[in-house]
PDB file of C-alpha atoms and ligand atoms in Angstrom:
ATOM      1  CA  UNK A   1      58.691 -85.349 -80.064  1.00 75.00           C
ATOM      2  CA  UNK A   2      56.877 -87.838 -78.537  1.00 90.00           C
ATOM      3  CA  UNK A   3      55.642 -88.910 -75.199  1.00 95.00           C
ATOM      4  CA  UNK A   4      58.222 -91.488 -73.629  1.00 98.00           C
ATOM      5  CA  UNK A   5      58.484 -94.393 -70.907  1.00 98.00           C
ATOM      6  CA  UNK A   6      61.955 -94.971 -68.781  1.00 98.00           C
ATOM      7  CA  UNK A   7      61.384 -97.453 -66.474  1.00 98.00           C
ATOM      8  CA  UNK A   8      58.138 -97.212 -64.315  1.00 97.00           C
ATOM      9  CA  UNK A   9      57.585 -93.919 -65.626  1.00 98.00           C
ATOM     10  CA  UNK A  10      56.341 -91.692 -68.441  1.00 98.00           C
ATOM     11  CA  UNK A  11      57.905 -88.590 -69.606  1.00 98.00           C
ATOM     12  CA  UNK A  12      57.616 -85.495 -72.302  1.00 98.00           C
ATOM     13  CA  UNK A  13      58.884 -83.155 -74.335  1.00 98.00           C
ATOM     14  CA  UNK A  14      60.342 -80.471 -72.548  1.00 98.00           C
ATOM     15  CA  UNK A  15      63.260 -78.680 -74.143  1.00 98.00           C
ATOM     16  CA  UNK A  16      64.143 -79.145 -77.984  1.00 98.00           C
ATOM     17  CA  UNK A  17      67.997 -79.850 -78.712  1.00 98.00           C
ATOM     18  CA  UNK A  18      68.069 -76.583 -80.984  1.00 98.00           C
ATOM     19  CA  UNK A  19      67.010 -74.636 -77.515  1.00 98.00           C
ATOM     20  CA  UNK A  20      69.595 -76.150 -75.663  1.00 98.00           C
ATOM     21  CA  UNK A  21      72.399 -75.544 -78.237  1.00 98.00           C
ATOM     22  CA  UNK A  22      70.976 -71.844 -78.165  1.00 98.00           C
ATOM     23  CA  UNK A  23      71.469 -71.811 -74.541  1.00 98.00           C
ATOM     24  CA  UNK A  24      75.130 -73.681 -74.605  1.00 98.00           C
ATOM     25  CA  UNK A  25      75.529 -70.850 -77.236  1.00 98.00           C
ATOM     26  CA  UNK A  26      75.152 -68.109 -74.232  1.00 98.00           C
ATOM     27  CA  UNK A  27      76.976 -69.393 -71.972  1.00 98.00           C
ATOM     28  CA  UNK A  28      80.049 -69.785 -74.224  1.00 98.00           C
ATOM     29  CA  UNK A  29      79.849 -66.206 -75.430  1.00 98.00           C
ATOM     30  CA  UNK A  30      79.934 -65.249 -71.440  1.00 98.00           C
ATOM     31  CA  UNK A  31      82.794 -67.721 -70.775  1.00 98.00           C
ATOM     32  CA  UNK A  32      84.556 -66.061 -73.872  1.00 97.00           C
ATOM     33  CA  UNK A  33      83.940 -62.572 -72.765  1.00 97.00           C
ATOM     34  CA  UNK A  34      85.347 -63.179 -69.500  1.00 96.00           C
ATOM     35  CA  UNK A  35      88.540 -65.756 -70.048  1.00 96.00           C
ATOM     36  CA  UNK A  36      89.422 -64.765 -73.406  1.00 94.00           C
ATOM     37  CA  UNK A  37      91.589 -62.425 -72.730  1.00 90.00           C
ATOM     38  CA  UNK A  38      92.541 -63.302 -68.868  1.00 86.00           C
ATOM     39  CA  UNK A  39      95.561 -65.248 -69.970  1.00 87.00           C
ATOM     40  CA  UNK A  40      94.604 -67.599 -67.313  1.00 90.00           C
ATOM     41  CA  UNK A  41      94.284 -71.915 -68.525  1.00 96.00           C
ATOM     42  CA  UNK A  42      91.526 -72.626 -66.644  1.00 98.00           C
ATOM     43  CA  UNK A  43      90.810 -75.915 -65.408  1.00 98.00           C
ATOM     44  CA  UNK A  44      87.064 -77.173 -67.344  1.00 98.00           C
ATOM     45  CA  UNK A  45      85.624 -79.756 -64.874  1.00 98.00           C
ATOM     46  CA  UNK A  46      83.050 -82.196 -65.987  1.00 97.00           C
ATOM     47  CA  UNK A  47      80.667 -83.606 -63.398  1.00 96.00           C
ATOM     48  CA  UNK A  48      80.423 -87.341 -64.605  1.00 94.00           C
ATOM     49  CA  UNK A  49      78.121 -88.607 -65.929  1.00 93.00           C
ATOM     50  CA  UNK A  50      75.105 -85.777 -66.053  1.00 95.00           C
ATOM     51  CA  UNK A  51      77.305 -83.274 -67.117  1.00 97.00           C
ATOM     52  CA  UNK A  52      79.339 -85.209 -69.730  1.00 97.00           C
ATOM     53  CA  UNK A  53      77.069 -83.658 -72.708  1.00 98.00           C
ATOM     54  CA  UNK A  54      76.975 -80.225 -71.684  1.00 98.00           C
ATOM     55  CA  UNK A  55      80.737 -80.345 -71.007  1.00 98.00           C
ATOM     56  CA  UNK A  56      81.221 -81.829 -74.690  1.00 98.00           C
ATOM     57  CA  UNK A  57      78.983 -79.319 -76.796  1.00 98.00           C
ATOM     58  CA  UNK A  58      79.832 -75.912 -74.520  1.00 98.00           C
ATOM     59  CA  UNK A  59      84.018 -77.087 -75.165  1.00 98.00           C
ATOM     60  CA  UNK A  60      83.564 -77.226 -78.530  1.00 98.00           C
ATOM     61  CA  UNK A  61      82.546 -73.275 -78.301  1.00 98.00           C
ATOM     62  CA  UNK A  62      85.106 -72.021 -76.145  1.00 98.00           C
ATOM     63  CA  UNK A  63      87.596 -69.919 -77.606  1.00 97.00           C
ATOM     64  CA  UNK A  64      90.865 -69.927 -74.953  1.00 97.00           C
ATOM     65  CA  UNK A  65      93.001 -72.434 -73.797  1.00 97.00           C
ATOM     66  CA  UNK A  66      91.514 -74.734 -71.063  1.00 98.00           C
ATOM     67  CA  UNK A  67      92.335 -78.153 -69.526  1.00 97.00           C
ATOM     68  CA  UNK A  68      89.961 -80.465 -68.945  1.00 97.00           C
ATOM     69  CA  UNK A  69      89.404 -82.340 -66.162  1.00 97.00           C
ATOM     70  CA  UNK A  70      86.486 -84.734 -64.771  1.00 96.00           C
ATOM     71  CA  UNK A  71      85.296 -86.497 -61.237  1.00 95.00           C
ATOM     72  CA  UNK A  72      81.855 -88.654 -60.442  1.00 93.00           C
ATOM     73  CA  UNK A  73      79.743 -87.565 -57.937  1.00 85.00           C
ATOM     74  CA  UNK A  74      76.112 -89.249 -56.927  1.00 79.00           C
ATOM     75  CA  UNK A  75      73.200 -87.721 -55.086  1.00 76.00           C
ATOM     76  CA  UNK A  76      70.500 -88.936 -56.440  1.00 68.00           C
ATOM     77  CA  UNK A  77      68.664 -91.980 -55.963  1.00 70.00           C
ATOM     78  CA  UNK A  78      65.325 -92.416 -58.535  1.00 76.00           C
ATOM     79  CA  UNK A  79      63.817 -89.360 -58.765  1.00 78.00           C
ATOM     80  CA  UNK A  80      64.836 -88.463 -55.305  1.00 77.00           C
ATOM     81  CA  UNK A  81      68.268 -86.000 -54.349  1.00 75.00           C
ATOM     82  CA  UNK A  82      69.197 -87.832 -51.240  1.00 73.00           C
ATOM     83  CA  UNK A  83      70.872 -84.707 -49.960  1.00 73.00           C
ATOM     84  CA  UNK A  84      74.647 -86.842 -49.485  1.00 78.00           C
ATOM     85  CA  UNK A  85      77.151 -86.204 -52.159  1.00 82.00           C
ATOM     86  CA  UNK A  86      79.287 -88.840 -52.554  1.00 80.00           C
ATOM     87  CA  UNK A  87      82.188 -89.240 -54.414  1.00 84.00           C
ATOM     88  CA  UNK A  88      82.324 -92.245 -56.818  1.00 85.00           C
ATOM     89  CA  UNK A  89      85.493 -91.111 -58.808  1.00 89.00           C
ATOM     90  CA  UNK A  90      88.174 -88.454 -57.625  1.00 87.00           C
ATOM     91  CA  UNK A  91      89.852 -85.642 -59.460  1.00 92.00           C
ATOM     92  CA  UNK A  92      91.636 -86.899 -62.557  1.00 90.00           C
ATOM     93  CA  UNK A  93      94.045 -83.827 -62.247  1.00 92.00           C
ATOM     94  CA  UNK A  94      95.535 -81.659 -60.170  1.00 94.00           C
ATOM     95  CA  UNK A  95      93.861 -77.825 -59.285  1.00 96.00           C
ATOM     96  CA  UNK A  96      96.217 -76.423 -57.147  1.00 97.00           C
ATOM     97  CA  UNK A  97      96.509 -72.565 -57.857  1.00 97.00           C
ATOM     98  CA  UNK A  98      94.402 -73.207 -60.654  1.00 97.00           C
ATOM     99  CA  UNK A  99      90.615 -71.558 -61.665  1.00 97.00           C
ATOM    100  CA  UNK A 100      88.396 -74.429 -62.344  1.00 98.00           C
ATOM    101  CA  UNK A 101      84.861 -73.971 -63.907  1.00 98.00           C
ATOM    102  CA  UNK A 102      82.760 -76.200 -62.821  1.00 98.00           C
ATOM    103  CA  UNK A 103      80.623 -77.844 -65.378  1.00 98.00           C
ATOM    104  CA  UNK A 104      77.339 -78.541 -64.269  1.00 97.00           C
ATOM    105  CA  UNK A 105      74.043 -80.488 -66.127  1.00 97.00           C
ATOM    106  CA  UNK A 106      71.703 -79.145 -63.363  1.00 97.00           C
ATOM    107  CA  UNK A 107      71.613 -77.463 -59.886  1.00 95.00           C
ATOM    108  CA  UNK A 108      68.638 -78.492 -57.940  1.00 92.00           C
ATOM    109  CA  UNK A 109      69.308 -77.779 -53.884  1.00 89.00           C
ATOM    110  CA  UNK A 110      72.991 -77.139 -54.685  1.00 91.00           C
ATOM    111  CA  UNK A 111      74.164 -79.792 -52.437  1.00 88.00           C
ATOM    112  CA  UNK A 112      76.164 -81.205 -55.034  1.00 89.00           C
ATOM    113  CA  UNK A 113      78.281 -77.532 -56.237  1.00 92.00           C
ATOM    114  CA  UNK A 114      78.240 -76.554 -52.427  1.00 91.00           C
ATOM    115  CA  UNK A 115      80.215 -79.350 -51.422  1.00 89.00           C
ATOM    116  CA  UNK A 116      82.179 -79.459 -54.643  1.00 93.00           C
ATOM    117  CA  UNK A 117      83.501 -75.553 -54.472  1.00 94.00           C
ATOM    118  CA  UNK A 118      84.502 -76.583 -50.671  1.00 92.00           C
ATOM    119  CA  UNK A 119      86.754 -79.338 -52.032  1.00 92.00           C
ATOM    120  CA  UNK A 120      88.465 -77.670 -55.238  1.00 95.00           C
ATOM    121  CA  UNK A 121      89.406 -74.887 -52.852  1.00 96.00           C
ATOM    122  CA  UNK A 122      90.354 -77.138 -50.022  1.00 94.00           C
ATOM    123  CA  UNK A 123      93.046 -79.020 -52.586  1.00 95.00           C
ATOM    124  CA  UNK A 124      94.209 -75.451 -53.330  1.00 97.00           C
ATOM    125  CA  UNK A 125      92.391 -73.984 -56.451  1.00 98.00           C
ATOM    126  CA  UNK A 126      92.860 -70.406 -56.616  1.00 97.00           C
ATOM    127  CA  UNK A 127      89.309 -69.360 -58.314  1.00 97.00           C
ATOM    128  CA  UNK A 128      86.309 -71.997 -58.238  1.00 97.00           C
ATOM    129  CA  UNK A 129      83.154 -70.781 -60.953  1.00 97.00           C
ATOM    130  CA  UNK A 130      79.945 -72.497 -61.074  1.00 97.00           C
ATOM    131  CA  UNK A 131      78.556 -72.808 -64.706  1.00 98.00           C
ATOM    132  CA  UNK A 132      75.573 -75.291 -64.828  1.00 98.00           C
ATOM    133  CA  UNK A 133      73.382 -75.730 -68.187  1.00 98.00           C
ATOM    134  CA  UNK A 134      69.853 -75.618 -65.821  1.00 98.00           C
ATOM    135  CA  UNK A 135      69.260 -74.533 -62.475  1.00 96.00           C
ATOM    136  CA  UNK A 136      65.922 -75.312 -60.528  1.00 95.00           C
ATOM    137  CA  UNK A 137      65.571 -71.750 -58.588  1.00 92.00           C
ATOM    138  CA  UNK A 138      62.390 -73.273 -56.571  1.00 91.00           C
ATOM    139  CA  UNK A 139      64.573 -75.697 -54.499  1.00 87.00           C
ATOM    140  CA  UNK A 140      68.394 -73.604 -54.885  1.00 86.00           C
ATOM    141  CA  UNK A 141      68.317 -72.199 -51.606  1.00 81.00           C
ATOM    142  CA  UNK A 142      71.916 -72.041 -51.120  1.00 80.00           C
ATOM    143  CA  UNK A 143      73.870 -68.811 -50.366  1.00 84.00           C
ATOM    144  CA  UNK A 144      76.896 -69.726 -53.388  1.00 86.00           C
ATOM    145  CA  UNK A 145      76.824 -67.621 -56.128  1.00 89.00           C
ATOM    146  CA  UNK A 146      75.947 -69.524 -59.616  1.00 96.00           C
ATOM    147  CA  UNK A 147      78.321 -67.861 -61.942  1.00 97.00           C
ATOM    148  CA  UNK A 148      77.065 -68.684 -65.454  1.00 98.00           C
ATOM    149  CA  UNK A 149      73.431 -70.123 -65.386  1.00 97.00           C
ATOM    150  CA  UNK A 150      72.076 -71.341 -68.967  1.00 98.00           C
ATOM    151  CA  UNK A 151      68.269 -72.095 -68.853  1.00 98.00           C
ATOM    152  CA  UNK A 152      65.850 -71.636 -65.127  1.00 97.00           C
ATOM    153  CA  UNK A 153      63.731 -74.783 -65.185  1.00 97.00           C
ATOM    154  CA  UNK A 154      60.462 -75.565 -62.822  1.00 96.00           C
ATOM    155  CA  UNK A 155      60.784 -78.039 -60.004  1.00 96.00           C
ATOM    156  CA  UNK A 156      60.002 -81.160 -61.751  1.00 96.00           C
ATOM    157  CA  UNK A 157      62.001 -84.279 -62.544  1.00 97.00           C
ATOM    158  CA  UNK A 158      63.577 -84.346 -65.879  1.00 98.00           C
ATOM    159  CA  UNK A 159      65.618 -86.804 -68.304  1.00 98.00           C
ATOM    160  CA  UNK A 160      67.548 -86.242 -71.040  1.00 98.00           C
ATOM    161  CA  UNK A 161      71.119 -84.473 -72.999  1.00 98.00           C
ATOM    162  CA  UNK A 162      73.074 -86.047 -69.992  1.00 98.00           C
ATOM    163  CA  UNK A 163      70.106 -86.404 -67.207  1.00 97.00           C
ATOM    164  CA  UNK A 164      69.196 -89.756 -66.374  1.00 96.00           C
ATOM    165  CA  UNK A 165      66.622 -91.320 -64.351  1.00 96.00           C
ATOM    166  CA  UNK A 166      68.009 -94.690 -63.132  1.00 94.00           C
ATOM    167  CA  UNK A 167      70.660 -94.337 -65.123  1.00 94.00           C
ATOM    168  CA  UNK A 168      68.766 -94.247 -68.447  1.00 98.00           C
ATOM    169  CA  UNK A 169      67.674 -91.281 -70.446  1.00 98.00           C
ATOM    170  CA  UNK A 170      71.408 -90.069 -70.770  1.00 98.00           C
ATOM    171  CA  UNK A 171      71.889 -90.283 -74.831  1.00 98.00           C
ATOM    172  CA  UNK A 172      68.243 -88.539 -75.247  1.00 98.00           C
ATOM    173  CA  UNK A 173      69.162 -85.456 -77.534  1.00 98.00           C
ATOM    174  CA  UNK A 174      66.151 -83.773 -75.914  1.00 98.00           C
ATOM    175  CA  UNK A 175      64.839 -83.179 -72.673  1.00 98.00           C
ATOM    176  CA  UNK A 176      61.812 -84.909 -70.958  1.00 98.00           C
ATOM    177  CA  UNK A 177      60.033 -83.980 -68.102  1.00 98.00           C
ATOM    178  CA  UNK A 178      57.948 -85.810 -65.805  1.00 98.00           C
ATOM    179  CA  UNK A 179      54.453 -86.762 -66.391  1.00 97.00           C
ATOM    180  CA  UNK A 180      52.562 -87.053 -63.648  1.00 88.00           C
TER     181      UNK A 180
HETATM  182  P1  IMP B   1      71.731 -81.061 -56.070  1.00 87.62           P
HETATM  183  O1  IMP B   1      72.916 -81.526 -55.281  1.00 87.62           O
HETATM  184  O2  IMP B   1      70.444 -81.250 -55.326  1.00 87.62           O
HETATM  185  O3  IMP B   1      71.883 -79.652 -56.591  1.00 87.62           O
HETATM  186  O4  IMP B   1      71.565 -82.054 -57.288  1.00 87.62           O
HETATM  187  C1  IMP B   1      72.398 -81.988 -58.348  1.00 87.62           C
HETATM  188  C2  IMP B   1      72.559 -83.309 -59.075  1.00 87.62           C
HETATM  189  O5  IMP B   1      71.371 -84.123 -58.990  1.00 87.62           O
HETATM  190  C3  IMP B   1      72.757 -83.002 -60.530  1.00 87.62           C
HETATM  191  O6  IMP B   1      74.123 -82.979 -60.824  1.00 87.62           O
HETATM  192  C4  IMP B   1      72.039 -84.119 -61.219  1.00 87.62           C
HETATM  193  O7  IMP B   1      72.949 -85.156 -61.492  1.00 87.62           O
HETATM  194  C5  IMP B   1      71.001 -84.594 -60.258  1.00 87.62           C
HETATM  195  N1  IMP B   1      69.666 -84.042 -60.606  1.00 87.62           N
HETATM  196  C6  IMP B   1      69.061 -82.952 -60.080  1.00 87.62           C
HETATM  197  N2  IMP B   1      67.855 -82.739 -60.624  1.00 87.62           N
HETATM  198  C7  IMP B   1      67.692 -83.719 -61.541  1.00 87.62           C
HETATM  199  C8  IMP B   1      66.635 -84.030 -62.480  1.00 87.62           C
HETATM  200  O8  IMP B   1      65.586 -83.379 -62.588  1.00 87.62           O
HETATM  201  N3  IMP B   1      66.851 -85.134 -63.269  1.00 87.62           N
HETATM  202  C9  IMP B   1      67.976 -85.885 -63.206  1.00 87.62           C
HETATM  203  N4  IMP B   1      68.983 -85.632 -62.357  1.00 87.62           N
HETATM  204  C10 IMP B   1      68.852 -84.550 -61.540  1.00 87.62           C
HETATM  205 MG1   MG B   2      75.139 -84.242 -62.124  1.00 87.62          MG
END
């Protein structure tokens, strides 16, 4: 894996695709253990676009039935979280007196999953779970509960399986970090 330029800026090799299909790997076995035999459809909800790899691979290792369901949210701005979540795309189903898992690529100050949990239970979802591939636990200082975390990443700006910077970097099978 090489060194990289998106943009203005220069990136590297982070995480290797086989580690992150290890890590999807965990998180399905958890999912499994704990819906498997609930007899619950729970609602799988892809954040668009970041999320839209992570949502793919970890579906295709989950073992009980599940809808799927997706919205667009945007926070960031560059390299920057701009700490407003707005909502570029709505719901494309309905979670009332559902359990949704919410299908995360990243959690960085939790603005984004805060504000999300507050809305799936304000339209009426019954059980709202947070299941993000990475978490940043430097800058997550949010009271919310993660309920399935994958990998625990350093504070640093990365692209890649899903992440963009600028809206590049998505189809990267790897992830790249910074290079300052
Ligand atoms: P939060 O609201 O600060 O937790 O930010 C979450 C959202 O910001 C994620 O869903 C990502 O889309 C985006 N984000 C956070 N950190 C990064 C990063 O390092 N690279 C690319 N996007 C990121
Ligand atoms: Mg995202």
């Amino acid at each position: 894996m090489d060194r990289i330029k998106i943009h203005d800026k220069y990136f590297k090799p982070l995480i290797t695709n086989s580690q992150i299909e290890g890590v999807i790997d965990s998180v399905a076995d958890e999912l499994n253990a704990d819906f498997g035999s609930s007899g619950d459809i729970p609602m799988l909800l892809c954040v668009l676009n970041g999320a839209i790899m992570f949502t793919a691979e970890l579906m295709k290792r989950l073992t009980f039935p599940l809808e799927l369901v997706s919205m667009k949210l945007s926070s960031y701005a560059g390299t920057q979280s701009t700490g407003k979540v707005l909502e570029v795309m709505g719901l494309t189903g309905d979670v009332e007196g559902r359990s949704v898992i919410i299908c995360e690529d990243i959690v960085d100050t939790g603005g984004t999953i805060m504000a999300l949990k507050e809305m799936l239970l304000a339209k009426g979802a019954r059980e709202v779970k947070i299941c993000t591939m990475l978490l940043k636990p430097e800058v997550y200082a949010k009271p919310l509960k993660i309920d399935y975390v994958g990998m625990r990443i350093p504070n640093d700006f990365i692209v890649g399986f899903g992440l963009d910077y600028d809206e590049l970097g998505r189809n990267l099978k790897d992830i790249y970090v910074l290079d300052k």
